[in-house]
Short mmCIF file of C-alpha atoms in Angstrom, two decimals:
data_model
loop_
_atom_site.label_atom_id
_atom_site.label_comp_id
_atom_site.label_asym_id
_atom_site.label_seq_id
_atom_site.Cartn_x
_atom_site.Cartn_y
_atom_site.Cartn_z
CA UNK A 821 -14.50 -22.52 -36.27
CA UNK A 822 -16.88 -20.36 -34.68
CA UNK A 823 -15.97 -17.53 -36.52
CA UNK A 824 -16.74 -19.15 -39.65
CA UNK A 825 -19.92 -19.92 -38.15
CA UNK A 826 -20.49 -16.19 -37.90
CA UNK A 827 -18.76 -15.23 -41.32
CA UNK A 828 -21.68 -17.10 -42.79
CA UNK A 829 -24.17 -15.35 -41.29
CA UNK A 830 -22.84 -11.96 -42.20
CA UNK A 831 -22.12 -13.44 -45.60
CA UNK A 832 -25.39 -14.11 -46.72
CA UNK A 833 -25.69 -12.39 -49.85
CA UNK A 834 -28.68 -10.37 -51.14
CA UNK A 835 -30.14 -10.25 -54.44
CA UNK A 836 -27.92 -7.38 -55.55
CA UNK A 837 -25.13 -9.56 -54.25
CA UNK A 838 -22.33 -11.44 -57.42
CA UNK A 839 -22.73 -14.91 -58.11
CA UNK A 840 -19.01 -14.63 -56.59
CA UNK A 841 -19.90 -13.81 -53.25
CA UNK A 842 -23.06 -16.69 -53.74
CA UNK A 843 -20.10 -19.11 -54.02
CA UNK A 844 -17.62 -17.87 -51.46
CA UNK A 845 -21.07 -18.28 -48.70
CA UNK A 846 -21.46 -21.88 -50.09
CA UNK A 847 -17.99 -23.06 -49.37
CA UNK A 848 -18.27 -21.56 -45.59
CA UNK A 849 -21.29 -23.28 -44.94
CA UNK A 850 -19.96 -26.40 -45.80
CA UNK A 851 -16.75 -25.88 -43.90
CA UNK A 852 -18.33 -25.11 -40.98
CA UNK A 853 -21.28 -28.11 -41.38
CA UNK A 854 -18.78 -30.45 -41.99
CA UNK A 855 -16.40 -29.29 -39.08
CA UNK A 856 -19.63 -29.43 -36.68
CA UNK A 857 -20.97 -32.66 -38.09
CA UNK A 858 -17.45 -34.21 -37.48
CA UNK A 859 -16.95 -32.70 -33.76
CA UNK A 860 -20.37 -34.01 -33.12
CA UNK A 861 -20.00 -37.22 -33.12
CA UNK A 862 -17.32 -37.58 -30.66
CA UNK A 863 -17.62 -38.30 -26.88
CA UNK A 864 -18.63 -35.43 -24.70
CA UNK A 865 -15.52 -36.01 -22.21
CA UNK A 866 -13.61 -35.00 -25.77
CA UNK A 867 -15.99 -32.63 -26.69
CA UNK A 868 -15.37 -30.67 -23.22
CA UNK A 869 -11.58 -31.22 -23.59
CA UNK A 870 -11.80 -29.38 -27.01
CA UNK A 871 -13.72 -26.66 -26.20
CA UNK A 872 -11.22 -25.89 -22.91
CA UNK A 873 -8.95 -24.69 -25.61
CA UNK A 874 -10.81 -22.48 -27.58
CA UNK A 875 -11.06 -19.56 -24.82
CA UNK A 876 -13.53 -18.32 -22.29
CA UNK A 877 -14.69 -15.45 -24.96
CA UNK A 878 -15.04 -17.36 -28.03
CA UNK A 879 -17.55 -19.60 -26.30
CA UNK A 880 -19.46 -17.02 -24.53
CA UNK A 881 -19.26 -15.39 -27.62
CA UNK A 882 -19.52 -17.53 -31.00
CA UNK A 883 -19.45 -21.05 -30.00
CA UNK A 884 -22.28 -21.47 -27.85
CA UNK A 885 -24.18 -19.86 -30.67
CA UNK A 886 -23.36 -22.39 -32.96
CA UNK A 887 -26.04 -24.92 -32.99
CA UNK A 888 -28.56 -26.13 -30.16
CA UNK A 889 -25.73 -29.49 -28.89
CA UNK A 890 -22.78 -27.19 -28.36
CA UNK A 891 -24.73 -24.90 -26.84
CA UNK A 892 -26.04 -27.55 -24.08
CA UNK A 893 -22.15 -28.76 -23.41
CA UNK A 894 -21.23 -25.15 -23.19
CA UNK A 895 -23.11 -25.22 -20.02
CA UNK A 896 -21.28 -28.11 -18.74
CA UNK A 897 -19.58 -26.96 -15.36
CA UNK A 898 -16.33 -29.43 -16.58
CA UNK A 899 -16.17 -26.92 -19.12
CA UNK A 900 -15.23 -24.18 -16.83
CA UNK A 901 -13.44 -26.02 -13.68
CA UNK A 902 -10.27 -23.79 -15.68
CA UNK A 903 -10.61 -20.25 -16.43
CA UNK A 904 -8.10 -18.33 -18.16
CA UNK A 905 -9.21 -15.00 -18.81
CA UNK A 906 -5.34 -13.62 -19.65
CA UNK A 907 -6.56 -12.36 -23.06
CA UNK A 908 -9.54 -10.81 -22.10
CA UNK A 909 -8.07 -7.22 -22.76
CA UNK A 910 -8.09 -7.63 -26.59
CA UNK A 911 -11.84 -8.23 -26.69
CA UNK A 912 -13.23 -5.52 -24.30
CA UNK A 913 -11.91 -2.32 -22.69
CA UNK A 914 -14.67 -1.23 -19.85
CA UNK A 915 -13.99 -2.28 -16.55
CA UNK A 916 -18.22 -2.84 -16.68
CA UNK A 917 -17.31 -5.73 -19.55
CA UNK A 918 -14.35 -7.52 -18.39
CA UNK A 919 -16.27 -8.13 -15.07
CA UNK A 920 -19.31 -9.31 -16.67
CA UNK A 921 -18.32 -11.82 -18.79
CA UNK A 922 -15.41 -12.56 -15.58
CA UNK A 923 -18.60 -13.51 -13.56
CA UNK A 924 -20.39 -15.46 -16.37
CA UNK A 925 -17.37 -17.95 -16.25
CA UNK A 926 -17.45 -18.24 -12.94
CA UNK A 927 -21.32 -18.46 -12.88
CA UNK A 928 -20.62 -21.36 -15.43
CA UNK A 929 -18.28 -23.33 -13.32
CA UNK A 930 -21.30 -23.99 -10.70
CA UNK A 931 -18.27 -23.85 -7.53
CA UNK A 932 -16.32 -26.37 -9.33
CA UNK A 933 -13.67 -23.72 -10.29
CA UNK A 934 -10.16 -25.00 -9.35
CA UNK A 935 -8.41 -22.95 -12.01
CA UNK A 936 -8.54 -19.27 -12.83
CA UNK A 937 -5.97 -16.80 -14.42
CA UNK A 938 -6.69 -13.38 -13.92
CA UNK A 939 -4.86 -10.47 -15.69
CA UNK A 940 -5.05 -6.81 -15.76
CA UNK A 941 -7.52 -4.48 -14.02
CA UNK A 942 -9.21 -7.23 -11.82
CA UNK A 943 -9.80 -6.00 -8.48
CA UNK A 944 -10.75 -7.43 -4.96
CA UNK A 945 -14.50 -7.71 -6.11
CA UNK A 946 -13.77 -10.17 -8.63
CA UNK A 947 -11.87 -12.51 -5.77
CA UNK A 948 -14.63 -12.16 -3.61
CA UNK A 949 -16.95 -12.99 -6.61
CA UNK A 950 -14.78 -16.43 -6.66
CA UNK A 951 -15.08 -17.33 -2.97
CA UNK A 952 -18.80 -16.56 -2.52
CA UNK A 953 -19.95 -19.29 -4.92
CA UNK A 954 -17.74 -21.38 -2.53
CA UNK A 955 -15.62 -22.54 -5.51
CA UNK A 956 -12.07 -24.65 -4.15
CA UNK A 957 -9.59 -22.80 -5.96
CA UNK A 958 -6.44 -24.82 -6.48
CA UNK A 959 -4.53 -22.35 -8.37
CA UNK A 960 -4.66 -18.55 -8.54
CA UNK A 961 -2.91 -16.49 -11.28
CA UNK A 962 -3.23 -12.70 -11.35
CA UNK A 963 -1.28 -10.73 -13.80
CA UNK A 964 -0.64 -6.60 -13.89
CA UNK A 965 -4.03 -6.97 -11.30
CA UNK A 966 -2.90 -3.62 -9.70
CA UNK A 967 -6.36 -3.32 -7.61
CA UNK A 968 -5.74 -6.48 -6.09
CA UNK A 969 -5.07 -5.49 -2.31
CA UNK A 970 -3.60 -7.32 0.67
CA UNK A 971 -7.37 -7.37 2.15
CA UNK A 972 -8.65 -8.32 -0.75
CA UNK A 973 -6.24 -11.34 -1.62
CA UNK A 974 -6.12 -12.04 2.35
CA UNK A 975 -9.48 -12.56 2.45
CA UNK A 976 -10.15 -14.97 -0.46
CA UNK A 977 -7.22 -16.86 0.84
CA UNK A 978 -9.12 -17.38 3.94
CA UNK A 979 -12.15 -19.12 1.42
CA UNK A 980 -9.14 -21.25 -0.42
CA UNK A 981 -7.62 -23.57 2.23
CA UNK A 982 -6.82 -25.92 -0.71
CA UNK A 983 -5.50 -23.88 -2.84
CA UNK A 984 -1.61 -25.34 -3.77
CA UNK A 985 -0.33 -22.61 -6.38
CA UNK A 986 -0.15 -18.95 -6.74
CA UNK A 987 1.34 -16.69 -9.43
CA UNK A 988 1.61 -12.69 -9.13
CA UNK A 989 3.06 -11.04 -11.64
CA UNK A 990 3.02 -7.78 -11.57
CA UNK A 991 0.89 -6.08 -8.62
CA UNK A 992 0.97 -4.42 -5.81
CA UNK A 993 0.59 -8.04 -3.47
CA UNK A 994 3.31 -7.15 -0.69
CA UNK A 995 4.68 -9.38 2.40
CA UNK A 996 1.33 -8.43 4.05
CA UNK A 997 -0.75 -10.12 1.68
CA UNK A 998 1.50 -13.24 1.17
CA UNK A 999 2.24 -13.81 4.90
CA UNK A 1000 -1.63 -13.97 5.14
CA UNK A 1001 -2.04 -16.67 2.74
CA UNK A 1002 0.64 -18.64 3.73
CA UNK A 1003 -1.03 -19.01 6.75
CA UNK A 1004 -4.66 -19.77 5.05
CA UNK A 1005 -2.78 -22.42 2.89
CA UNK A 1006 -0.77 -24.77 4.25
CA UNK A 1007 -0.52 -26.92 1.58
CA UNK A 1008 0.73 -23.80 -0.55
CA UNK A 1009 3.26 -25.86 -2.96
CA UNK A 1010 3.92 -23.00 -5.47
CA UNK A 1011 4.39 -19.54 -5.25
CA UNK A 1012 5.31 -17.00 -7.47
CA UNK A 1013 6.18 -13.12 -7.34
CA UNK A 1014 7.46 -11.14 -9.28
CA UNK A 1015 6.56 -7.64 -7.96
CA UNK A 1016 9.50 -5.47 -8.11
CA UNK A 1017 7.84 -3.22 -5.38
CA UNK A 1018 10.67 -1.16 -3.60
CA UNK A 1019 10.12 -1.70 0.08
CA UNK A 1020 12.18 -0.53 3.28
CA UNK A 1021 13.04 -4.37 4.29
CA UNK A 1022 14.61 -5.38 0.73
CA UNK A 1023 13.94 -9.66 2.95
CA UNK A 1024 10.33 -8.66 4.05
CA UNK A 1025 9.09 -10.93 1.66
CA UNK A 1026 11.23 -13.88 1.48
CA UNK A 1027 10.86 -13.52 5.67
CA UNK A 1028 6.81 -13.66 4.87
CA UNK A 1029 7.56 -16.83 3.14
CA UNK A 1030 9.95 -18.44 5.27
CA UNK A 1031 7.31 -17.90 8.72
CA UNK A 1032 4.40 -19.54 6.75
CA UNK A 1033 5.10 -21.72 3.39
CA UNK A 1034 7.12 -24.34 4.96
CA UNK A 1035 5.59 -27.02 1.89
CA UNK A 1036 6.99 -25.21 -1.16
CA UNK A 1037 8.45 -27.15 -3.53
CA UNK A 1038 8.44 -24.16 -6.24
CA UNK A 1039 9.29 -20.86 -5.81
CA UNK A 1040 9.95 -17.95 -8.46
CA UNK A 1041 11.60 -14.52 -7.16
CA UNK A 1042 12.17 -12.96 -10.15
CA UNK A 1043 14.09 -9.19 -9.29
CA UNK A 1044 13.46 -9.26 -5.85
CA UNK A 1045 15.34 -6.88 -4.02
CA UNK A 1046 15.97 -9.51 -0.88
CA UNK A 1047 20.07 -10.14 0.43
CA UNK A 1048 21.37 -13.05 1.84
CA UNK A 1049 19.52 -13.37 4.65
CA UNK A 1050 16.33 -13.34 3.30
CA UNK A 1051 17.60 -16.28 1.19
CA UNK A 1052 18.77 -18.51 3.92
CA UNK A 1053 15.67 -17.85 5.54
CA UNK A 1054 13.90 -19.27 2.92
CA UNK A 1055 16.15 -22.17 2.66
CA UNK A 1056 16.51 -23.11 6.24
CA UNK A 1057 12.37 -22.50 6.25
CA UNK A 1058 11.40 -24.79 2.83
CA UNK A 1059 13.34 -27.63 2.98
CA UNK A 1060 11.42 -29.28 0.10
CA UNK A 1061 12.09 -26.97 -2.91
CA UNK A 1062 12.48 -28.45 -5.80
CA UNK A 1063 12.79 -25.51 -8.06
CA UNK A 1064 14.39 -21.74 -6.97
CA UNK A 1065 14.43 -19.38 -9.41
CA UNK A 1066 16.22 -15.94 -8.31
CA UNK A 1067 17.00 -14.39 -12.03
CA UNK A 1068 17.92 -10.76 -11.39
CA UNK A 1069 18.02 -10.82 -7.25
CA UNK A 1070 20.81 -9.09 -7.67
CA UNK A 1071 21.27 -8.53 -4.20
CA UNK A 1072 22.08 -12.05 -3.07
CA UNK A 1073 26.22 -13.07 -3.38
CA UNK A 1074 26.42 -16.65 -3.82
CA UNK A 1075 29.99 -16.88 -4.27
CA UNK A 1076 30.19 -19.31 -0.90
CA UNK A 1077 27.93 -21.75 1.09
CA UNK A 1078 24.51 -20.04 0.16
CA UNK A 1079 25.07 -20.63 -3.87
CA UNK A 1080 26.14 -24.45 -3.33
CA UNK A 1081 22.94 -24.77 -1.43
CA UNK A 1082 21.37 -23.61 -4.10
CA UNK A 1083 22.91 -25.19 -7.10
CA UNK A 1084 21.64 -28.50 -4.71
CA UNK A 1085 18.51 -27.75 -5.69
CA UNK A 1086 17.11 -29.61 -8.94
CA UNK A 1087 16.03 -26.59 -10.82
CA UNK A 1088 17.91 -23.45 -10.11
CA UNK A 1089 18.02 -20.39 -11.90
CA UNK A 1090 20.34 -18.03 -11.11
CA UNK A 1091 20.55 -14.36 -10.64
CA UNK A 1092 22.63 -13.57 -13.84
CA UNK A 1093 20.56 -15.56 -16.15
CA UNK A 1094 18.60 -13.95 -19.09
CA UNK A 1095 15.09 -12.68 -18.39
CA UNK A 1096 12.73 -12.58 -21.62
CA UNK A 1097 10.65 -9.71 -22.74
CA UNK A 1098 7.57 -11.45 -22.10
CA UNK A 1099 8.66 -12.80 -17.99
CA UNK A 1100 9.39 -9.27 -17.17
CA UNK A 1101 11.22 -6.27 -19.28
CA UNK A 1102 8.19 -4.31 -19.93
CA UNK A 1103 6.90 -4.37 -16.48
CA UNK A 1104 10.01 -3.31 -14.73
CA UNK A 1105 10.39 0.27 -14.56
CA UNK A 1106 12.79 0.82 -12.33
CA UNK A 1107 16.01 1.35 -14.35
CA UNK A 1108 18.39 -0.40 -11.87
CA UNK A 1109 16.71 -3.27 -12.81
CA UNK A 1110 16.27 -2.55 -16.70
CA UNK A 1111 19.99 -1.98 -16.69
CA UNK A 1112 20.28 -5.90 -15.86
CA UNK A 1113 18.92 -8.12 -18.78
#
């Protein structure tokens, strides 16, 4: 929609330019007038709701640029109580870029952020970024975020009592870091992590979880390296879990007791069960693990 918006403006023809090209400008004007006249119209409530799915560049980028009442709405702070920046690699490639137009989300949201996914080179700055504007983040998603640190997460945790989900996927986030927001968030309902970090303790993590998350209700352990005690840890420790999901934790047997306590549990996924490309394959490099889809 936007794009058209701009198509129009670069299609403006000259006087050299065909009576073809006159045409093809005419019909993109009136697509995009009529799309914008129609959108117009409706509540702002639906105009907001909308906009939430067109992506965090597009409207920093073309929609705000549109006309004079989108731009107004696309200051809204509703607008940006949900940030998902996941695709923000395809439009820029400097560290310098991604964190600028990062921070002018955030900015936007006015510390009513409750949402924001995060992937690739963030790093601790952007977290702190987040917490300093005293936004009550709810849920946390960080993807491939490989200068994400145990300080760094640690210490935002500490500015996100409320905060009821968080998904890693991908970074370097060990025990250390989750122990220390388990105990920053006690309401912590969700947790995912799907590291694949060799350690020395293959059940340091799933003991970090079992000494502090004691509310989960979801809980995704996708090729973690922990055995069985690490897993009755967790179950004696989170006695609300509604979901378990230990695809390729290949190290747990649950031939006896442990897997009937698991199969209890509404949704389980099981060790054995197919991992697609996009949950994991091309992030695992450690060919023990590639060996198993």
């Amino acid at each position: 929609m936007a794009q058209r918006y701009q198509a129009v403006s670069r299609a403006l023809p000259s006087e050299s330019d065909s009576e073809a090209s006159t045409s093809e400008t005419i019909t993109f004007e009136k697509e995009v007038g009529e799309t914008r006249n129609s959108l117009e119209g409706l509540p702002r409530d639906v105009m907001v709701a909308i906009l939430q799915k067109v992506g965090v560049f597009d409207i920093l980028e073309n929609v705000q640029h549109v006309c004079e009442s989108w731009h107004e709405i696309c200051q809204d702070p509703a607008l940006w109580r949900s940030i998902d920046m996941s695709d923000i690699i395809d439009y820029y490639t400097s560290d310098d870029q991604t964190f600028e137009i990062i921070k002018q989300a955030i900015d936007r949201s006015c510390g009513q952020l409750i949402d924001i996914s995060l992937e690739h080179d963030c790093n601790d700055d952007i977290l702190k970024y987040i917490t300093d504007r005293k936004n009550q983040v709810r849920r946390l998603k960080l993807v491939t975020s490989w200068n994400i640190t145990n300080y760094g997460l640690s210490e935002a945790a500490k500015m996100m009592p409320s905060m009821e989900e968080l998904h890693l996927h991908f970074g370097s986030i060990t025990e250390v870091g989750l122990e220390n927001v388990g105990r920053s968030c006690p309401g912590l309902k969700s947790l995912t992590h799907n590291q694949n970090i060799p350690v020395d303790d293959p059940n340091s993590v799933a003991l970090a979880i079992s000494r502090t998350m004691s509310q989960l209700r979801h809980l995704n352990l996708i090729g973690n390296y922990m055995t069985n005690t690490g897993l009755q840890a967790i179950l004696d420790a989170c006695p609300h879990l509604e979901s378990l999901d230990l695809r390729l934790c290949n190290y747990v047997d649950l031939s006896g007791e442990l897997g009937k306590k698991c199969s209890s549990i509404k949704t389980f996924r099981h060790p054995n069960e197919f991992v697609g490309e996009n949950e994991g394959r091309r992030f695992f490099f450690d060919s023990d693990i590639d060996d198993r889809y």
